[in-house]
Amino acid sequence: MSSLSKIIAGVLLVAGLVLAFVAWRLASAPSSPPQPAAPVAASAPAPQEPVKFYPVVVAAKAIPAGTRIAPDMLEVAKWQVALSGGFPAADLLTGAIVRTDVAMGDPILPSMLAHGMASLLQPGERALAVAVDEVSGGGNRILPGDFVDVFFMLDKSSEVQAGQARLLQSQLRVLAYGANSLDGPEEKSLLQQGAPAQPAKTAVLAVPVERVSELMLASRAGRLQLALRPLGDAGVPDIALFPQRRAAMQARADLTPGQRELLDSGPNRAYGGDTLPQMDGTTLSPRQAVRGSGGGGRSVEIVRGDKSERVRY
């Protein structure tokens, strides 16, 4: 081996020893404790939006079908979702009539309410249509919502002692006149749209139930005339100043005083009915009143062999 090779081998040996010593020192040196991590700044919580509530009118108690809504039957609840078609305020429903049973807590929806002309009638009223033309209908100047007086004319006949014209009913509310109505205009088909308006042929009046029969009799036996009333005029006749008409159907004789008081109620008075001779305003004598107490002013002759009998009805 040459001297150069010996020198190189010696240098490599020394370098190996040095590296081995360094490795031993690193392995035997104690490990340093872990350095604490730098504190992380705490992030502020994101602000939350406030919960939004929507007013919804609900039933404060059970409401039977056909009931007219009073303020104490409703309350306003707060819901987190808006109710489509609901009502936000209770005063929007005061006076409305429910056509279905509503349970307590149920929201009031338009589908639960009565619509049409029936919802416009007050307790004790009935909607009655009478025929009109340009003359009897005030020149077609009457509109739904107006108040009218109904006059009637009777010609002399076998049932009416003298022709007459007088006030029959006063201060009746007009619910509809022709195609116009308080519950909305009449729906027109595509063929009718653009066509000239037809003259009114009927007027629908709100009539007390006990006076429907007399209006029907007058419309069949005589001629009616509607007279438009001025705004704010509350004058009506005092019928207590005139003789009271007897009903077509006489009450039972064995009624108690309490039952006789019920005869003046609207439905019972309507059930008793009216007769045309009673409506002509002629005061009957006591004898005529007794003879006519069995019924109306008409009679029929019944013949049995050689005997005849006249029966009033």
XYZ file of C-alpha atoms in Angstrom:
313
model
C 0.000 0.000 0.000
C 1.394 3.371 -0.944
C 1.824 6.165 1.536
C -0.960 8.188 -0.094
C -3.499 5.433 0.401
C -2.481 5.113 4.040
C -3.007 8.843 4.560
C -6.518 8.748 3.012
C -7.503 5.718 5.067
C -6.346 7.452 8.235
C -8.349 10.568 7.458
C -11.517 8.558 6.799
C -11.054 6.649 10.043
C -10.707 9.847 12.037
C -13.788 11.343 10.323
C -15.818 8.235 11.160
C -14.819 8.414 14.776
C -15.769 12.065 14.963
C -19.199 11.369 13.436
C -19.818 8.475 15.801
C -18.927 10.683 18.768
C -21.305 13.416 17.621
C -24.118 10.863 17.154
C -23.551 9.486 20.646
C -23.698 12.966 22.163
C -26.945 13.776 20.396
C -28.535 10.530 21.491
C -27.558 10.914 25.129
C -28.530 14.610 25.428
C -31.886 15.232 27.345
C -34.825 16.276 25.183
C -35.999 19.882 25.635
C -39.594 20.441 26.941
C -42.124 21.371 24.264
C -42.602 25.048 23.842
C -46.138 26.282 24.610
C -48.113 27.238 21.560
C -48.852 30.860 21.009
C -52.292 31.748 22.380
C -54.957 31.986 19.704
C -57.200 34.984 19.963
C -60.807 33.829 20.757
C -63.207 34.767 17.934
C -66.345 36.702 18.924
C -69.647 34.772 18.410
C -71.601 35.782 15.315
C -74.599 37.976 16.192
C -77.961 36.106 15.931
C -80.947 37.684 14.195
C -84.004 38.149 16.457
C -86.881 35.699 15.887
C -89.683 37.336 13.925
C -93.303 36.680 14.935
C -96.444 37.181 12.868
C -99.915 38.046 14.257
C -102.590 35.434 13.520
C -106.214 35.691 14.662
C -107.387 32.462 16.335
C -110.546 31.395 18.135
C -110.421 32.194 21.846
C -113.135 29.582 22.412
C -115.163 27.117 20.403
C -117.421 28.863 17.871
C -120.391 26.822 16.534
C -121.341 27.056 12.868
C -123.788 29.866 12.108
C -122.519 32.099 14.944
C -121.934 35.797 14.342
C -118.427 36.578 15.605
C -118.129 38.882 18.627
C -114.844 40.489 19.779
C -114.572 38.236 22.857
C -114.544 35.125 20.638
C -111.167 35.973 19.099
C -107.595 36.568 20.161
C -104.363 37.392 18.342
C -101.601 34.753 18.600
C -97.935 35.181 17.624
C -96.630 32.600 15.154
C -93.100 32.218 13.792
C -94.468 31.685 10.279
C -96.925 33.840 8.396
C -100.270 32.159 7.746
C -101.337 32.486 4.141
C -104.873 33.828 3.995
C -105.092 34.461 7.736
C -106.234 37.646 9.446
C -103.736 39.843 11.348
C -106.308 41.801 13.380
C -109.479 40.699 15.180
C -111.496 43.784 14.242
C -111.459 42.616 10.614
C -113.765 39.739 11.597
C -116.238 41.413 13.935
C -119.755 40.712 12.675
C -118.733 37.933 10.297
C -120.564 34.602 10.451
C -118.767 31.263 10.580
C -120.247 28.538 8.400
C -118.285 25.677 10.003
C -117.522 24.713 13.604
C -114.284 26.343 14.797
C -112.348 24.764 17.668
C -110.570 26.853 20.286
C -107.101 27.856 19.076
C -107.851 27.276 15.392
C -106.866 30.131 13.079
C -109.738 31.902 11.326
C -109.549 31.503 7.547
C -111.730 33.050 4.815
C -112.989 29.581 3.885
C -114.584 29.306 7.361
C -116.714 32.427 6.895
C -120.127 32.730 5.295
C -120.212 34.702 2.083
C -123.018 35.949 -0.105
C -126.294 37.640 0.719
C -127.040 35.484 3.767
C -124.155 37.138 5.618
C -125.767 40.558 5.051
C -129.026 39.721 6.823
C -129.616 40.712 10.428
C -131.290 38.301 12.887
C -135.023 38.179 12.192
C -134.678 39.309 8.565
C -135.392 37.449 5.341
C -134.325 38.341 1.802
C -137.343 38.682 -0.451
C -137.333 39.553 -4.155
C -140.073 41.753 -5.607
C -140.692 42.591 -9.237
C -139.771 46.128 -10.328
C -139.686 48.173 -13.505
C -138.609 51.704 -14.308
C -141.702 53.203 -12.675
C -142.129 50.994 -9.602
C -138.374 50.974 -9.001
C -137.881 54.718 -8.661
C -136.717 55.235 -12.236
C -133.944 52.662 -11.729
C -132.156 55.103 -9.427
C -132.250 52.744 -6.459
C -128.933 51.158 -5.495
C -127.991 48.309 -3.112
C -127.618 49.720 0.375
C -130.417 52.271 -0.035
C -133.530 52.242 2.169
C -136.973 52.295 0.610
C -140.617 52.457 1.601
C -142.984 49.965 -0.033
C -146.383 51.338 -1.046
C -149.078 49.146 -2.511
C -152.294 49.653 -4.426
C -155.334 47.400 -4.232
C -158.258 47.577 -6.619
C -161.791 46.964 -5.488
C -162.782 43.334 -5.821
C -164.904 40.652 -4.193
C -162.331 40.432 -1.404
C -161.464 44.129 -1.112
C -164.302 46.521 -0.249
C -162.684 49.624 -1.777
C -159.670 50.436 -3.880
C -156.832 51.943 -1.902
C -153.167 52.895 -1.948
C -151.127 53.150 1.240
C -147.793 52.515 2.873
C -147.250 48.817 3.484
C -143.736 48.581 4.926
C -141.230 51.259 5.785
C -137.450 51.594 5.860
C -136.521 48.335 4.158
C -132.889 47.842 3.201
C -132.131 47.065 -0.454
C -129.758 44.100 -0.685
C -129.729 43.854 -4.465
C -131.203 45.727 -7.378
C -130.996 44.071 -10.747
C -127.498 42.702 -11.307
C -125.958 44.865 -8.558
C -125.752 43.518 -5.035
C -124.145 44.366 -1.714
C -122.204 41.094 -1.901
C -120.637 42.003 -5.250
C -121.621 42.432 -8.900
C -123.118 39.573 -10.855
C -120.564 37.442 -12.689
C -120.846 37.847 -16.457
C -119.913 35.333 -19.082
C -117.623 36.188 -21.973
C -120.655 36.578 -24.233
C -122.271 39.036 -21.823
C -119.182 41.199 -21.354
C -119.479 44.391 -23.319
C -123.244 43.971 -23.788
C -125.500 46.881 -22.755
C -126.812 46.714 -19.200
C -130.252 45.158 -18.902
C -132.952 47.027 -16.962
C -133.567 45.722 -13.468
C -136.486 43.339 -13.075
C -136.178 42.450 -9.399
C -135.183 44.105 -6.150
C -134.148 42.027 -3.135
C -135.235 43.568 0.158
C -134.377 42.694 3.763
C -137.824 42.136 5.285
C -138.718 41.263 8.902
C -139.852 37.657 8.901
C -143.242 38.501 10.434
C -144.027 40.801 7.489
C -142.958 38.590 4.600
C -146.437 37.134 4.102
C -148.139 40.521 3.764
C -145.602 41.625 1.200
C -146.179 38.443 -0.776
C -149.955 38.932 -0.667
C -149.656 42.552 -1.770
C -147.350 41.677 -4.661
C -149.802 39.039 -5.939
C -153.081 40.899 -5.395
C -152.004 44.479 -6.048
C -149.194 46.664 -7.335
C -146.090 47.606 -5.378
C -144.202 50.875 -5.579
C -140.751 51.434 -4.088
C -140.105 54.940 -2.778
C -136.495 55.894 -2.121
C -135.935 57.264 1.381
C -133.654 60.234 2.110
C -130.460 59.657 4.042
C -130.824 60.039 7.798
C -134.640 59.899 7.798
C -135.705 57.435 10.513
C -139.433 58.151 10.475
C -141.664 55.057 10.450
C -145.407 54.639 11.092
C -146.620 53.684 14.554
C -148.716 50.604 13.818
C -149.979 50.583 17.414
C -152.272 53.489 16.460
C -154.261 51.308 14.073
C -156.431 48.193 14.494
C -154.360 45.023 14.719
C -154.908 42.516 11.936
C -155.883 38.995 12.808
C -153.722 36.172 11.559
C -155.026 33.777 8.936
C -154.451 30.885 11.332
C -156.077 31.454 14.695
C -154.226 30.487 17.870
C -155.461 27.712 20.112
C -157.931 28.723 22.802
C -156.189 26.805 25.606
C -152.876 28.666 25.462
C -151.321 29.891 28.697
C -150.498 33.610 29.108
C -146.824 32.837 28.502
C -147.639 30.987 25.314
C -149.817 33.853 24.088
C -146.883 36.204 24.474
C -144.949 33.963 22.101
C -147.527 34.639 19.396
C -145.948 38.064 18.841
C -142.535 36.640 17.946
C -141.475 36.991 14.318
C -141.540 33.322 13.259
C -144.867 32.636 15.025
C -146.442 35.756 13.548
C -145.236 34.688 10.104
C -146.615 31.190 10.633
C -150.037 32.654 11.497
C -150.088 34.349 8.107
C -152.179 37.151 6.631
C -155.365 37.390 4.579
C -156.140 39.881 1.861
C -159.397 41.195 3.413
C -157.474 41.950 6.599
C -154.873 43.891 4.631
C -157.364 46.250 2.984
C -157.535 48.290 6.190
C -161.286 47.959 6.694
C -162.291 47.610 10.327
C -164.667 44.690 10.720
C -167.774 44.909 12.841
C -167.982 42.590 15.881
C -170.415 40.294 14.029
C -168.124 40.113 10.996
C -165.183 39.447 13.269
C -166.961 36.498 14.858
C -168.055 35.113 11.516
C -164.590 35.540 10.095
C -162.711 34.085 13.034
C -162.612 30.654 11.469
C -160.307 31.666 8.662
C -159.767 34.190 5.892
C -162.163 36.157 3.758
C -162.917 33.460 1.141
C -165.693 30.903 1.234
C -166.811 27.930 -0.794
C -170.302 26.421 -1.104
C -170.532 22.680 -0.530
C -173.672 20.992 -1.912
C -174.752 17.596 -0.544
C -177.966 16.470 -2.230
C -180.633 19.095 -1.462
C -178.530 20.726 1.273
C -175.840 23.346 0.825
C -173.280 24.721 3.245
C -170.886 27.645 2.874
C -167.480 27.101 4.487
C -165.001 29.918 4.998
C -161.287 29.254 4.462
